[in-house]
Amino acid sequence: MIGPLLIAVLAIQDPLAGLDREVERVMAVTRTPGTAIGVLLGDRVLVSRGYGVRTVGRPEPVTEETVFAIGSATKSFTAAAVAMLVDEGALAWDDPARDRLAGLRLYDAYASAHLTIRDLLAHRSGLPRCDFWYGTRLSRAEVIRRIRFCVPVRELRTGFGYQNLMYLVAGEIVAARSGRTWDAFLRERVFEPLGMTRTTTTLVEDPDANLATPHAVRDGVAVAVPWRRLDNVAPAGSINSTLEDMLGWARFQLSGGVAGGRRLLSDSVMREMRTAQIPIENEGFPQWADSPLLSYGLGWFLWSHLGRLVVEHAGGIDGMSADVALVPDLGLGIVVLANTTESNLPPAVVNWVLDAMMGTRPRDWIGRLEAAAPTVPDSVPSSRDEPSGMVVDRALAGTYADSLFGQATVRVSGDRLEIRFADSGDRLRLDPLGGDRFRGYWSSYRIFGPTTAVAFHRGPEGRAAALQVDGMATFHRAGSPSSSPR
């Protein structure tokens, strides 16, 4: 349904007349090589076009059919898959998760017994991110087995905590209850009915396909980085799609769960997914700064823009970012796909379009977002490959282990120490900061940043007993009781 205010605005002027100019400005600010942007009003496509190039330094343009990774926007698809099974009576939102997935176990016994499917989808498990799967080829079953070693930071249902692992659990429950994999379920029950013919749940291997190249910004310049394979937590963020297909997804959402005249989701489950399940404290996110309320539903963030409910989910993974935003009472859908990582482009464009389509002069959203962005070192210092001038303490070398993150081996490499992680194959080269503290430089691109803090902790006899890697875990020297799995 298109609101009367929006009809009046469209009758007087084209509210998106300045969009091309704004997109070009935002691309320049964010150093984004290419983006695809679509705006849908009911069944009417107002905008569907690509900007820029698929790969920096190459001429191939981004089009409506260019494939991008959508990252965590995948979560709305997983929620929809669960909702289909709820409609069929195969699941209920408040079913205990462990009753629907054999072997599921959390660190806390109470949470293990009481965690529900609703909790999985609402990010209220009490767990921190524990993204130990990142960059590894651990199987989905092994990732789920290791969840029991993820120590909670709050009690069940007492606060919002964004959690990829719980979406993996939800996806595996879909598989267990439907008799087909999460990937096959989405392909048969969502992608095919919606005509999303170029959408996949894993990497596109065809080198001749119309693929966007992932990029990171380093020293103010966009550089290509590898595609990240996310098969082991696919229900949390593995979908790759095109603007054309994602506009089909937005149209399906705005239609109330109907595709091609066929109802795929009932009104009741659609309402439930868009009902607040847990409040979120807005910790200074400027794209939500004007929203008096911020919460999470089931697979969607819920907030308001100029008094209208926005149902939205962004996504970001190595070299790619995306955003899907819906204003149901206006029949308005916005899709933005970009080939730079953790980019402010998608939310800046989404909010600019929301302003324009609601009859307000668009504000400088990219200015707000860039001003609020944390300062992160965006390149590895040249000193990384120069002699450190310090004697390497070989007593720190050895094998360390953590039940969640696996094995980490510290060895001497040239005049520095280096950590190698068995599960992912990643390496951290250590620059000394004094004492047993180091700055670690990752050998491969990571969305969490190019560096991390590292510290060793010694036992009473002076021998290193533990290795603390910021953002991961404290690894204990192999053979000690602390390094053994629970």
mmCIF file with all atom_site columns, N, CA, C and O in Angstrom, residues 95-144:
data_model
loop_
_atom_site.group_PDB
_atom_site.id
_atom_site.type_symbol
_atom_site.label_atom_id
_atom_site.label_alt_id
_atom_site.label_comp_id
_atom_site.label_asym_id
_atom_site.label_entity_id
_atom_site.label_seq_id
_atom_site.pdbx_PDB_ins_code
_atom_site.Cartn_x
_atom_site.Cartn_y
_atom_site.Cartn_z
_atom_site.occupancy
_atom_site.B_iso_or_equiv
_atom_site.pdbx_formal_charge
_atom_site.auth_seq_id
_atom_site.auth_comp_id
_atom_site.auth_asym_id
_atom_site.auth_atom_id
_atom_site.pdbx_PDB_model_num
ATOM 1   N N  . ASP A 1 95  ? 9.532  -23.164 20.724 1.00 0.00 ? 95  ASP A N  1
ATOM 2   C CA . ASP A 1 95  ? 10.085 -24.503 20.935 1.00 0.00 ? 95  ASP A CA 1
ATOM 3   C C  . ASP A 1 95  ? 11.485 -24.395 21.529 1.00 0.00 ? 95  ASP A C  1
ATOM 4   O O  . ASP A 1 95  ? 12.295 -23.563 21.085 1.00 0.00 ? 95  ASP A O  1
ATOM 5   N N  . PRO A 1 96  ? 11.834 -25.232 22.513 1.00 0.00 ? 96  PRO A N  1
ATOM 6   C CA . PRO A 1 96  ? 13.224 -25.286 22.971 1.00 0.00 ? 96  PRO A CA 1
ATOM 7   C C  . PRO A 1 96  ? 14.131 -25.713 21.817 1.00 0.00 ? 96  PRO A C  1
ATOM 8   O O  . PRO A 1 96  ? 13.859 -26.709 21.136 1.00 0.00 ? 96  PRO A O  1
ATOM 9   N N  . ALA A 1 97  ? 15.181 -24.958 21.602 1.00 0.00 ? 97  ALA A N  1
ATOM 10  C CA . ALA A 1 97  ? 16.050 -25.226 20.451 1.00 0.00 ? 97  ALA A CA 1
ATOM 11  C C  . ALA A 1 97  ? 16.685 -26.605 20.532 1.00 0.00 ? 97  ALA A C  1
ATOM 12  O O  . ALA A 1 97  ? 16.811 -27.307 19.517 1.00 0.00 ? 97  ALA A O  1
ATOM 13  N N  . ARG A 1 98  ? 17.082 -27.044 21.735 1.00 0.00 ? 98  ARG A N  1
ATOM 14  C CA . ARG A 1 98  ? 17.766 -28.337 21.827 1.00 0.00 ? 98  ARG A CA 1
ATOM 15  C C  . ARG A 1 98  ? 16.816 -29.498 21.555 1.00 0.00 ? 98  ARG A C  1
ATOM 16  O O  . ARG A 1 98  ? 17.264 -30.600 21.226 1.00 0.00 ? 98  ARG A O  1
ATOM 17  N N  . ASP A 1 99  ? 15.493 -29.272 21.680 1.00 0.00 ? 99  ASP A N  1
ATOM 18  C CA . ASP A 1 99  ? 14.537 -30.319 21.330 1.00 0.00 ? 99  ASP A CA 1
ATOM 19  C C  . ASP A 1 99  ? 14.436 -30.489 19.823 1.00 0.00 ? 99  ASP A C  1
ATOM 20  O O  . ASP A 1 99  ? 13.941 -31.518 19.345 1.00 0.00 ? 99  ASP A O  1
ATOM 21  N N  . ARG A 1 100 ? 14.866 -29.475 19.079 1.00 0.00 ? 100 ARG A N  1
ATOM 22  C CA . ARG A 1 100 ? 14.764 -29.512 17.620 1.00 0.00 ? 100 ARG A CA 1
ATOM 23  C C  . ARG A 1 100 ? 16.106 -29.745 16.923 1.00 0.00 ? 100 ARG A C  1
ATOM 24  O O  . ARG A 1 100 ? 16.136 -29.924 15.715 1.00 0.00 ? 100 ARG A O  1
ATOM 25  N N  . LEU A 1 101 ? 17.188 -29.726 17.702 1.00 0.00 ? 101 LEU A N  1
ATOM 26  C CA . LEU A 1 101 ? 18.507 -29.988 17.121 1.00 0.00 ? 101 LEU A CA 1
ATOM 27  C C  . LEU A 1 101 ? 19.315 -30.818 18.105 1.00 0.00 ? 101 LEU A C  1
ATOM 28  O O  . LEU A 1 101 ? 19.808 -30.312 19.115 1.00 0.00 ? 101 LEU A O  1
ATOM 29  N N  . ALA A 1 102 ? 19.444 -32.087 17.798 1.00 0.00 ? 102 ALA A N  1
ATOM 30  C CA . ALA A 1 102 ? 20.160 -33.005 18.690 1.00 0.00 ? 102 ALA A CA 1
ATOM 31  C C  . ALA A 1 102 ? 21.611 -32.556 18.862 1.00 0.00 ? 102 ALA A C  1
ATOM 32  O O  . ALA A 1 102 ? 22.280 -32.162 17.905 1.00 0.00 ? 102 ALA A O  1
ATOM 33  N N  . GLY A 1 103 ? 22.088 -32.632 20.091 1.00 0.00 ? 103 GLY A N  1
ATOM 34  C CA . GLY A 1 103 ? 23.486 -32.321 20.367 1.00 0.00 ? 103 GLY A CA 1
ATOM 35  C C  . GLY A 1 103 ? 23.773 -30.873 20.681 1.00 0.00 ? 103 GLY A C  1
ATOM 36  O O  . GLY A 1 103 ? 24.911 -30.530 21.032 1.00 0.00 ? 103 GLY A O  1
ATOM 37  N N  . LEU A 1 104 ? 22.771 -29.988 20.553 1.00 0.00 ? 104 LEU A N  1
ATOM 38  C CA . LEU A 1 104 ? 23.009 -28.585 20.865 1.00 0.00 ? 104 LEU A CA 1
ATOM 39  C C  . LEU A 1 104 ? 23.217 -28.422 22.363 1.00 0.00 ? 104 LEU A C  1
ATOM 40  O O  . LEU A 1 104 ? 22.415 -28.877 23.164 1.00 0.00 ? 104 LEU A O  1
ATOM 41  N N  . ARG A 1 105 ? 24.300 -27.751 22.733 1.00 0.00 ? 105 ARG A N  1
ATOM 42  C CA . ARG A 1 105 ? 24.607 -27.531 24.141 1.00 0.00 ? 105 ARG A CA 1
ATOM 43  C C  . ARG A 1 105 ? 25.296 -26.197 24.301 1.00 0.00 ? 105 ARG A C  1
ATOM 44  O O  . ARG A 1 105 ? 26.210 -25.867 23.546 1.00 0.00 ? 105 ARG A O  1
ATOM 45  N N  . LEU A 1 106 ? 24.848 -25.424 25.283 1.00 0.00 ? 106 LEU A N  1
ATOM 46  C CA . LEU A 1 106 ? 25.477 -24.146 25.601 1.00 0.00 ? 106 LEU A CA 1
ATOM 47  C C  . LEU A 1 106 ? 26.322 -24.286 26.855 1.00 0.00 ? 106 LEU A C  1
ATOM 48  O O  . LEU A 1 106 ? 26.206 -25.265 27.604 1.00 0.00 ? 106 LEU A O  1
ATOM 49  N N  . TYR A 1 107 ? 27.158 -23.300 27.099 1.00 0.00 ? 107 TYR A N  1
ATOM 50  C CA . TYR A 1 107 ? 28.037 -23.292 28.268 1.00 0.00 ? 107 TYR A CA 1
ATOM 51  C C  . TYR A 1 107 ? 27.223 -23.341 29.555 1.00 0.00 ? 107 TYR A C  1
ATOM 52  O O  . TYR A 1 107 ? 27.560 -24.050 30.492 1.00 0.00 ? 107 TYR A O  1
ATOM 53  N N  . ASP A 1 108 ? 26.122 -22.589 29.576 1.00 0.00 ? 108 ASP A N  1
ATOM 54  C CA . ASP A 1 108 ? 25.269 -22.492 30.763 1.00 0.00 ? 108 ASP A CA 1
ATOM 55  C C  . ASP A 1 108 ? 24.134 -23.506 30.666 1.00 0.00 ? 108 ASP A C  1
ATOM 56  O O  . ASP A 1 108 ? 23.409 -23.555 29.672 1.00 0.00 ? 108 ASP A O  1
ATOM 57  N N  . ALA A 1 109 ? 23.960 -24.303 31.716 1.00 0.00 ? 109 ALA A N  1
ATOM 58  C CA . ALA A 1 109 ? 22.957 -25.369 31.691 1.00 0.00 ? 109 ALA A CA 1
ATOM 59  C C  . ALA A 1 109 ? 21.539 -24.809 31.589 1.00 0.00 ? 109 ALA A C  1
ATOM 60  O O  . ALA A 1 109 ? 20.693 -25.370 30.877 1.00 0.00 ? 109 ALA A O  1
ATOM 61  N N  . TYR A 1 110 ? 21.263 -23.720 32.292 1.00 0.00 ? 110 TYR A N  1
ATOM 62  C CA . TYR A 1 110 ? 19.919 -23.136 32.223 1.00 0.00 ? 110 TYR A CA 1
ATOM 63  C C  . TYR A 1 110 ? 19.610 -22.662 30.804 1.00 0.00 ? 110 TYR A C  1
ATOM 64  O O  . TYR A 1 110 ? 18.523 -22.921 30.270 1.00 0.00 ? 110 TYR A O  1
ATOM 65  N N  . ALA A 1 111 ? 20.568 -21.958 30.198 1.00 0.00 ? 111 ALA A N  1
ATOM 66  C CA . ALA A 1 111 ? 20.353 -21.473 28.836 1.00 0.00 ? 111 ALA A CA 1
ATOM 67  C C  . ALA A 1 111 ? 20.199 -22.633 27.863 1.00 0.00 ? 111 ALA A C  1
ATOM 68  O O  . ALA A 1 111 ? 19.375 -22.574 26.939 1.00 0.00 ? 111 ALA A O  1
ATOM 69  N N  . SER A 1 112 ? 20.956 -23.699 28.058 1.00 0.00 ? 112 SER A N  1
ATOM 70  C CA . SER A 1 112 ? 20.821 -24.879 27.198 1.00 0.00 ? 112 SER A CA 1
ATOM 71  C C  . SER A 1 112 ? 19.402 -25.419 27.217 1.00 0.00 ? 112 SER A C  1
ATOM 72  O O  . SER A 1 112 ? 18.842 -25.788 26.190 1.00 0.00 ? 112 SER A O  1
ATOM 73  N N  . ALA A 1 113 ? 18.822 -25.450 28.413 1.00 0.00 ? 113 ALA A N  1
ATOM 74  C CA . ALA A 1 113 ? 17.490 -26.041 28.574 1.00 0.00 ? 113 ALA A CA 1
ATOM 75  C C  . ALA A 1 113 ? 16.375 -25.124 28.096 1.00 0.00 ? 113 ALA A C  1
ATOM 76  O O  . ALA A 1 113 ? 15.325 -25.597 27.648 1.00 0.00 ? 113 ALA A O  1
ATOM 77  N N  . HIS A 1 114 ? 16.595 -23.799 28.165 1.00 0.00 ? 114 HIS A N  1
ATOM 78  C CA . HIS A 1 114 ? 15.494 -22.863 27.928 1.00 0.00 ? 114 HIS A CA 1
ATOM 79  C C  . HIS A 1 114 ? 15.628 -22.024 26.663 1.00 0.00 ? 114 HIS A C  1
ATOM 80  O O  . HIS A 1 114 ? 14.681 -21.302 26.313 1.00 0.00 ? 114 HIS A O  1
ATOM 81  N N  . LEU A 1 115 ? 16.754 -22.079 25.984 1.00 0.00 ? 115 LEU A N  1
ATOM 82  C CA . LEU A 1 115 ? 16.936 -21.336 24.724 1.00 0.00 ? 115 LEU A CA 1
ATOM 83  C C  . LEU A 1 115 ? 15.880 -21.776 23.714 1.00 0.00 ? 115 LEU A C  1
ATOM 84  O O  . LEU A 1 115 ? 15.725 -22.968 23.436 1.00 0.00 ? 115 LEU A O  1
ATOM 85  N N  . THR A 1 116 ? 15.139 -20.817 23.152 1.00 0.00 ? 116 THR A N  1
ATOM 86  C CA . THR A 1 116 ? 14.090 -21.136 22.175 1.00 0.00 ? 116 THR A CA 1
ATOM 87  C C  . THR A 1 116 ? 14.486 -20.691 20.772 1.00 0.00 ? 116 THR A C  1
ATOM 88  O O  . THR A 1 116 ? 15.455 -19.953 20.581 1.00 0.00 ? 116 THR A O  1
ATOM 89  N N  . ILE A 1 117 ? 13.698 -21.118 19.815 1.00 0.00 ? 117 ILE A N  1
ATOM 90  C CA . ILE A 1 117 ? 13.915 -20.694 18.433 1.00 0.00 ? 117 ILE A CA 1
ATOM 91  C C  . ILE A 1 117 ? 13.755 -19.176 18.333 1.00 0.00 ? 117 ILE A C  1
ATOM 92  O O  . ILE A 1 117 ? 14.500 -18.504 17.610 1.00 0.00 ? 117 ILE A O  1
ATOM 93  N N  . ARG A 1 118 ? 12.808 -18.622 19.068 1.00 0.00 ? 118 ARG A N  1
ATOM 94  C CA . ARG A 1 118 ? 12.644 -17.169 19.089 1.00 0.00 ? 118 ARG A CA 1
ATOM 95  C C  . ARG A 1 118 ? 13.931 -16.492 19.588 1.00 0.00 ? 118 ARG A C  1
ATOM 96  O O  . ARG A 1 118 ? 14.371 -15.490 19.040 1.00 0.00 ? 118 ARG A O  1
ATOM 97  N N  . ASP A 1 119 ? 14.544 -17.044 20.620 1.00 0.00 ? 119 ASP A N  1
ATOM 98  C CA . ASP A 1 119 ? 15.787 -16.484 21.152 1.00 0.00 ? 119 ASP A CA 1
ATOM 99  C C  . ASP A 1 119 ? 16.894 -16.514 20.106 1.00 0.00 ? 119 ASP A C  1
ATOM 100 O O  . ASP A 1 119 ? 17.688 -15.568 20.002 1.00 0.00 ? 119 ASP A O  1
ATOM 101 N N  . LEU A 1 120 ? 16.973 -17.614 19.359 1.00 0.00 ? 120 LEU A N  1
ATOM 102 C CA . LEU A 1 120 ? 17.991 -17.731 18.309 1.00 0.00 ? 120 LEU A CA 1
ATOM 103 C C  . LEU A 1 120 ? 17.890 -16.572 17.327 1.00 0.00 ? 120 LEU A C  1
ATOM 104 O O  . LEU A 1 120 ? 18.896 -15.956 16.947 1.00 0.00 ? 120 LEU A O  1
ATOM 105 N N  . LEU A 1 121 ? 16.669 -16.289 16.898 1.00 0.00 ? 121 LEU A N  1
ATOM 106 C CA . LEU A 1 121 ? 16.439 -15.318 15.825 1.00 0.00 ? 121 LEU A CA 1
ATOM 107 C C  . LEU A 1 121 ? 16.427 -13.880 16.317 1.00 0.00 ? 121 LEU A C  1
ATOM 108 O O  . LEU A 1 121 ? 16.501 -12.953 15.506 1.00 0.00 ? 121 LEU A O  1
ATOM 109 N N  . ALA A 1 122 ? 16.328 -13.681 17.647 1.00 0.00 ? 122 ALA A N  1
ATOM 110 C CA . ALA A 1 122 ? 16.230 -12.327 18.208 1.00 0.00 ? 122 ALA A CA 1
ATOM 111 C C  . ALA A 1 122 ? 17.535 -11.847 18.843 1.00 0.00 ? 122 ALA A C  1
ATOM 112 O O  . ALA A 1 122 ? 17.567 -10.779 19.442 1.00 0.00 ? 122 ALA A O  1
ATOM 113 N N  . HIS A 1 123 ? 18.604 -12.636 18.726 1.00 0.00 ? 123 HIS A N  1
ATOM 114 C CA . HIS A 1 123 ? 19.910 -12.248 19.292 1.00 0.00 ? 123 HIS A CA 1
ATOM 115 C C  . HIS A 1 123 ? 19.819 -11.989 20.794 1.00 0.00 ? 123 HIS A C  1
ATOM 116 O O  . HIS A 1 123 ? 20.364 -11.021 21.313 1.00 0.00 ? 123 HIS A O  1
ATOM 117 N N  . ARG A 1 124 ? 19.172 -12.877 21.522 1.00 0.00 ? 124 ARG A N  1
ATOM 118 C CA . ARG A 1 124 ? 19.045 -12.684 22.964 1.00 0.00 ? 124 ARG A CA 1
ATOM 119 C C  . ARG A 1 124 ? 19.471 -13.937 23.735 1.00 0.00 ? 124 ARG A C  1
ATOM 120 O O  . ARG A 1 124 ? 18.934 -14.272 24.773 1.00 0.00 ? 124 ARG A O  1
ATOM 121 N N  . SER A 1 125 ? 20.493 -14.623 23.197 1.00 0.00 ? 125 SER A N  1
ATOM 122 C CA . SER A 1 125 ? 20.999 -15.856 23.813 1.00 0.00 ? 125 SER A CA 1
ATOM 123 C C  . SER A 1 125 ? 21.877 -15.594 25.025 1.00 0.00 ? 125 SER A C  1
ATOM 124 O O  . SER A 1 125 ? 22.127 -16.501 25.811 1.00 0.00 ? 125 SER A O  1
ATOM 125 N N  . GLY A 1 126 ? 22.401 -14.362 25.160 1.00 0.00 ? 126 GLY A N  1
ATOM 126 C CA . GLY A 1 126 ? 23.338 -14.052 26.232 1.00 0.00 ? 126 GLY A CA 1
ATOM 127 C C  . GLY A 1 126 ? 24.783 -14.286 25.859 1.00 0.00 ? 126 GLY A C  1
ATOM 128 O O  . GLY A 1 126 ? 25.690 -14.001 26.651 1.00 0.00 ? 126 GLY A O  1
ATOM 129 N N  . LEU A 1 127 ? 25.028 -14.798 24.659 1.00 0.00 ? 127 LEU A N  1
ATOM 130 C CA . LEU A 1 127 ? 26.393 -15.105 24.229 1.00 0.00 ? 127 LEU A CA 1
ATOM 131 C C  . LEU A 1 127 ? 27.042 -13.911 23.536 1.00 0.00 ? 127 LEU A C  1
ATOM 132 O O  . LEU A 1 127 ? 26.360 -13.139 22.867 1.00 0.00 ? 127 LEU A O  1
ATOM 133 N N  . PRO A 1 128 ? 28.375 -13.767 23.660 1.00 0.00 ? 128 PRO A N  1
ATOM 134 C CA . PRO A 1 128 ? 29.089 -12.809 22.824 1.00 0.00 ? 128 PRO A CA 1
ATOM 135 C C  . PRO A 1 128 ? 29.197 -13.367 21.417 1.00 0.00 ? 128 PRO A C  1
ATOM 136 O O  . PRO A 1 128 ? 28.699 -14.465 21.137 1.00 0.00 ? 128 PRO A O  1
ATOM 137 N N  . ARG A 1 129 ? 29.861 -12.668 20.526 1.00 0.00 ? 129 ARG A N  1
ATOM 138 C CA . ARG A 1 129 ? 29.896 -13.110 19.129 1.00 0.00 ? 129 ARG A CA 1
ATOM 139 C C  . ARG A 1 129 ? 30.608 -14.448 18.965 1.00 0.00 ? 129 ARG A C  1
ATOM 140 O O  . ARG A 1 129 ? 30.165 -15.299 18.205 1.00 0.00 ? 129 ARG A O  1
ATOM 141 N N  . CYS A 1 130 ? 31.737 -14.666 19.635 1.00 0.00 ? 130 CYS A N  1
ATOM 142 C CA . CYS A 1 130 ? 32.445 -15.954 19.543 1.00 0.00 ? 130 CYS A CA 1
ATOM 143 C C  . CYS A 1 130 ? 32.589 -16.415 18.093 1.00 0.00 ? 130 CYS A C  1
ATOM 144 O O  . CYS A 1 130 ? 32.267 -17.562 17.753 1.00 0.00 ? 130 CYS A O  1
ATOM 145 N N  . ASP A 1 131 ? 33.080 -15.540 17.235 1.00 0.00 ? 131 ASP A N  1
ATOM 146 C CA . ASP A 1 131 ? 33.173 -15.886 15.809 1.00 0.00 ? 131 ASP A CA 1
ATOM 147 C C  . ASP A 1 131 ? 34.446 -16.668 15.493 1.00 0.00 ? 131 ASP A C  1
ATOM 148 O O  . ASP A 1 131 ? 35.258 -16.286 14.652 1.00 0.00 ? 131 ASP A O  1
ATOM 149 N N  . PHE A 1 132 ? 34.602 -17.805 16.184 1.00 0.00 ? 132 PHE A N  1
ATOM 150 C CA . PHE A 1 132 ? 35.773 -18.651 15.986 1.00 0.00 ? 132 PHE A CA 1
ATOM 151 C C  . PHE A 1 132 ? 35.769 -19.343 14.626 1.00 0.00 ? 132 PHE A C  1
ATOM 152 O O  . PHE A 1 132 ? 36.794 -19.812 14.154 1.00 0.00 ? 132 PHE A O  1
ATOM 153 N N  . TRP A 1 133 ? 34.616 -19.416 13.991 1.00 0.00 ? 133 TRP A N  1
ATOM 154 C CA . TRP A 1 133 ? 34.478 -20.053 12.678 1.00 0.00 ? 133 TRP A CA 1
ATOM 155 C C  . TRP A 1 133 ? 35.140 -19.261 11.573 1.00 0.00 ? 133 TRP A C  1
ATOM 156 O O  . TRP A 1 133 ? 35.417 -19.772 10.492 1.00 0.00 ? 133 TRP A O  1
ATOM 157 N N  . TYR A 1 134 ? 35.412 -17.989 11.827 1.00 0.00 ? 134 TYR A N  1
ATOM 158 C CA . TYR A 1 134 ? 35.808 -17.048 10.792 1.00 0.00 ? 134 TYR A CA 1
ATOM 159 C C  . TYR A 1 134 ? 37.102 -17.478 10.108 1.00 0.00 ? 134 TYR A C  1
ATOM 160 O O  . TYR A 1 134 ? 38.131 -17.664 10.748 1.00 0.00 ? 134 TYR A O  1
ATOM 161 N N  . GLY A 1 135 ? 37.026 -17.652 8.808  1.00 0.00 ? 135 GLY A N  1
ATOM 162 C CA . GLY A 1 135 ? 38.210 -18.016 8.029  1.00 0.00 ? 135 GLY A CA 1
ATOM 163 C C  . GLY A 1 135 ? 38.588 -19.475 8.107  1.00 0.00 ? 135 GLY A C  1
ATOM 164 O O  . GLY A 1 135 ? 39.615 -19.869 7.553  1.00 0.00 ? 135 GLY A O  1
ATOM 165 N N  . THR A 1 136 ? 37.780 -20.292 8.791  1.00 0.00 ? 136 THR A N  1
ATOM 166 C CA . THR A 1 136 ? 38.106 -21.710 8.917  1.00 0.00 ? 136 THR A CA 1
ATOM 167 C C  . THR A 1 136 ? 37.249 -22.541 7.968  1.00 0.00 ? 136 THR A C  1
ATOM 168 O O  . THR A 1 136 ? 36.264 -22.055 7.415  1.00 0.00 ? 136 THR A O  1
ATOM 169 N N  . ARG A 1 137 ? 37.628 -23.799 7.839  1.00 0.00 ? 137 ARG A N  1
ATOM 170 C CA . ARG A 1 137 ? 36.814 -24.752 7.084  1.00 0.00 ? 137 ARG A CA 1
ATOM 171 C C  . ARG A 1 137 ? 36.200 -25.789 8.027  1.00 0.00 ? 137 ARG A C  1
ATOM 172 O O  . ARG A 1 137 ? 35.919 -26.920 7.629  1.00 0.00 ? 137 ARG A O  1
ATOM 173 N N  . LEU A 1 138 ? 35.974 -25.393 9.266  1.00 0.00 ? 138 LEU A N  1
ATOM 174 C CA . LEU A 1 138 ? 35.268 -26.266 10.194 1.00 0.00 ? 138 LEU A CA 1
ATOM 175 C C  . LEU A 1 138 ? 33.875 -26.560 9.648  1.00 0.00 ? 138 LEU A C  1
ATOM 176 O O  . LEU A 1 138 ? 33.233 -25.690 9.073  1.00 0.00 ? 138 LEU A O  1
ATOM 177 N N  . SER A 1 139 ? 33.403 -27.756 9.839  1.00 0.00 ? 139 SER A N  1
ATOM 178 C CA . SER A 1 139 ? 32.063 -28.110 9.372  1.00 0.00 ? 139 SER A CA 1
ATOM 179 C C  . SER A 1 139 ? 31.010 -27.416 10.223 1.00 0.00 ? 139 SER A C  1
ATOM 180 O O  . SER A 1 139 ? 31.282 -26.969 11.349 1.00 0.00 ? 139 SER A O  1
ATOM 181 N N  . ARG A 1 140 ? 29.794 -27.351 9.706  1.00 0.00 ? 140 ARG A N  1
ATOM 182 C CA . ARG A 1 140 ? 28.701 -26.780 10.486 1.00 0.00 ? 140 ARG A CA 1
ATOM 183 C C  . ARG A 1 140 ? 28.504 -27.568 11.780 1.00 0.00 ? 140 ARG A C  1
ATOM 184 O O  . ARG A 1 140 ? 28.263 -26.985 12.841 1.00 0.00 ? 140 ARG A O  1
ATOM 185 N N  . ALA A 1 141 ? 28.633 -28.894 11.702 1.00 0.00 ? 141 ALA A N  1
ATOM 186 C CA . ALA A 1 141 ? 28.453 -29.723 12.893 1.00 0.00 ? 141 ALA A CA 1
ATOM 187 C C  . ALA A 1 141 ? 29.519 -29.407 13.940 1.00 0.00 ? 141 ALA A C  1
ATOM 188 O O  . ALA A 1 141 ? 29.219 -29.336 15.141 1.00 0.00 ? 141 ALA A O  1
ATOM 189 N N  . GLU A 1 142 ? 30.761 -29.207 13.506 1.00 0.00 ? 142 GLU A N  1
ATOM 190 C CA . GLU A 1 142 ? 31.830 -28.904 14.462 1.00 0.00 ? 142 GLU A CA 1
ATOM 191 C C  . GLU A 1 142 ? 31.662 -27.516 15.050 1.00 0.00 ? 142 GLU A C  1
ATOM 192 O O  . GLU A 1 142 ? 31.921 -27.300 16.255 1.00 0.00 ? 142 GLU A O  1
ATOM 193 N N  . VAL A 1 143 ? 31.224 -26.567 14.241 1.00 0.00 ? 143 VAL A N  1
ATOM 194 C CA . VAL A 1 143 ? 30.969 -25.222 14.775 1.00 0.00 ? 143 VAL A CA 1
ATOM 195 C C  . VAL A 1 143 ? 29.902 -25.294 15.858 1.00 0.00 ? 143 VAL A C  1
ATOM 196 O O  . VAL A 1 143 ? 30.054 -24.704 16.939 1.00 0.00 ? 143 VAL A O  1
ATOM 197 N N  . ILE A 1 144 ? 28.826 -26.025 15.604 1.00 0.00 ? 144 ILE A N  1
ATOM 198 C CA . ILE A 1 144 ? 27.764 -26.147 16.599 1.00 0.00 ? 144 ILE A CA 1
ATOM 199 C C  . ILE A 1 144 ? 28.260 -26.885 17.843 1.00 0.00 ? 144 ILE A C  1
ATOM 200 O O  . ILE A 1 144 ? 27.920 -26.519 18.976 1.00 0.00 ? 144 ILE A O  1
#
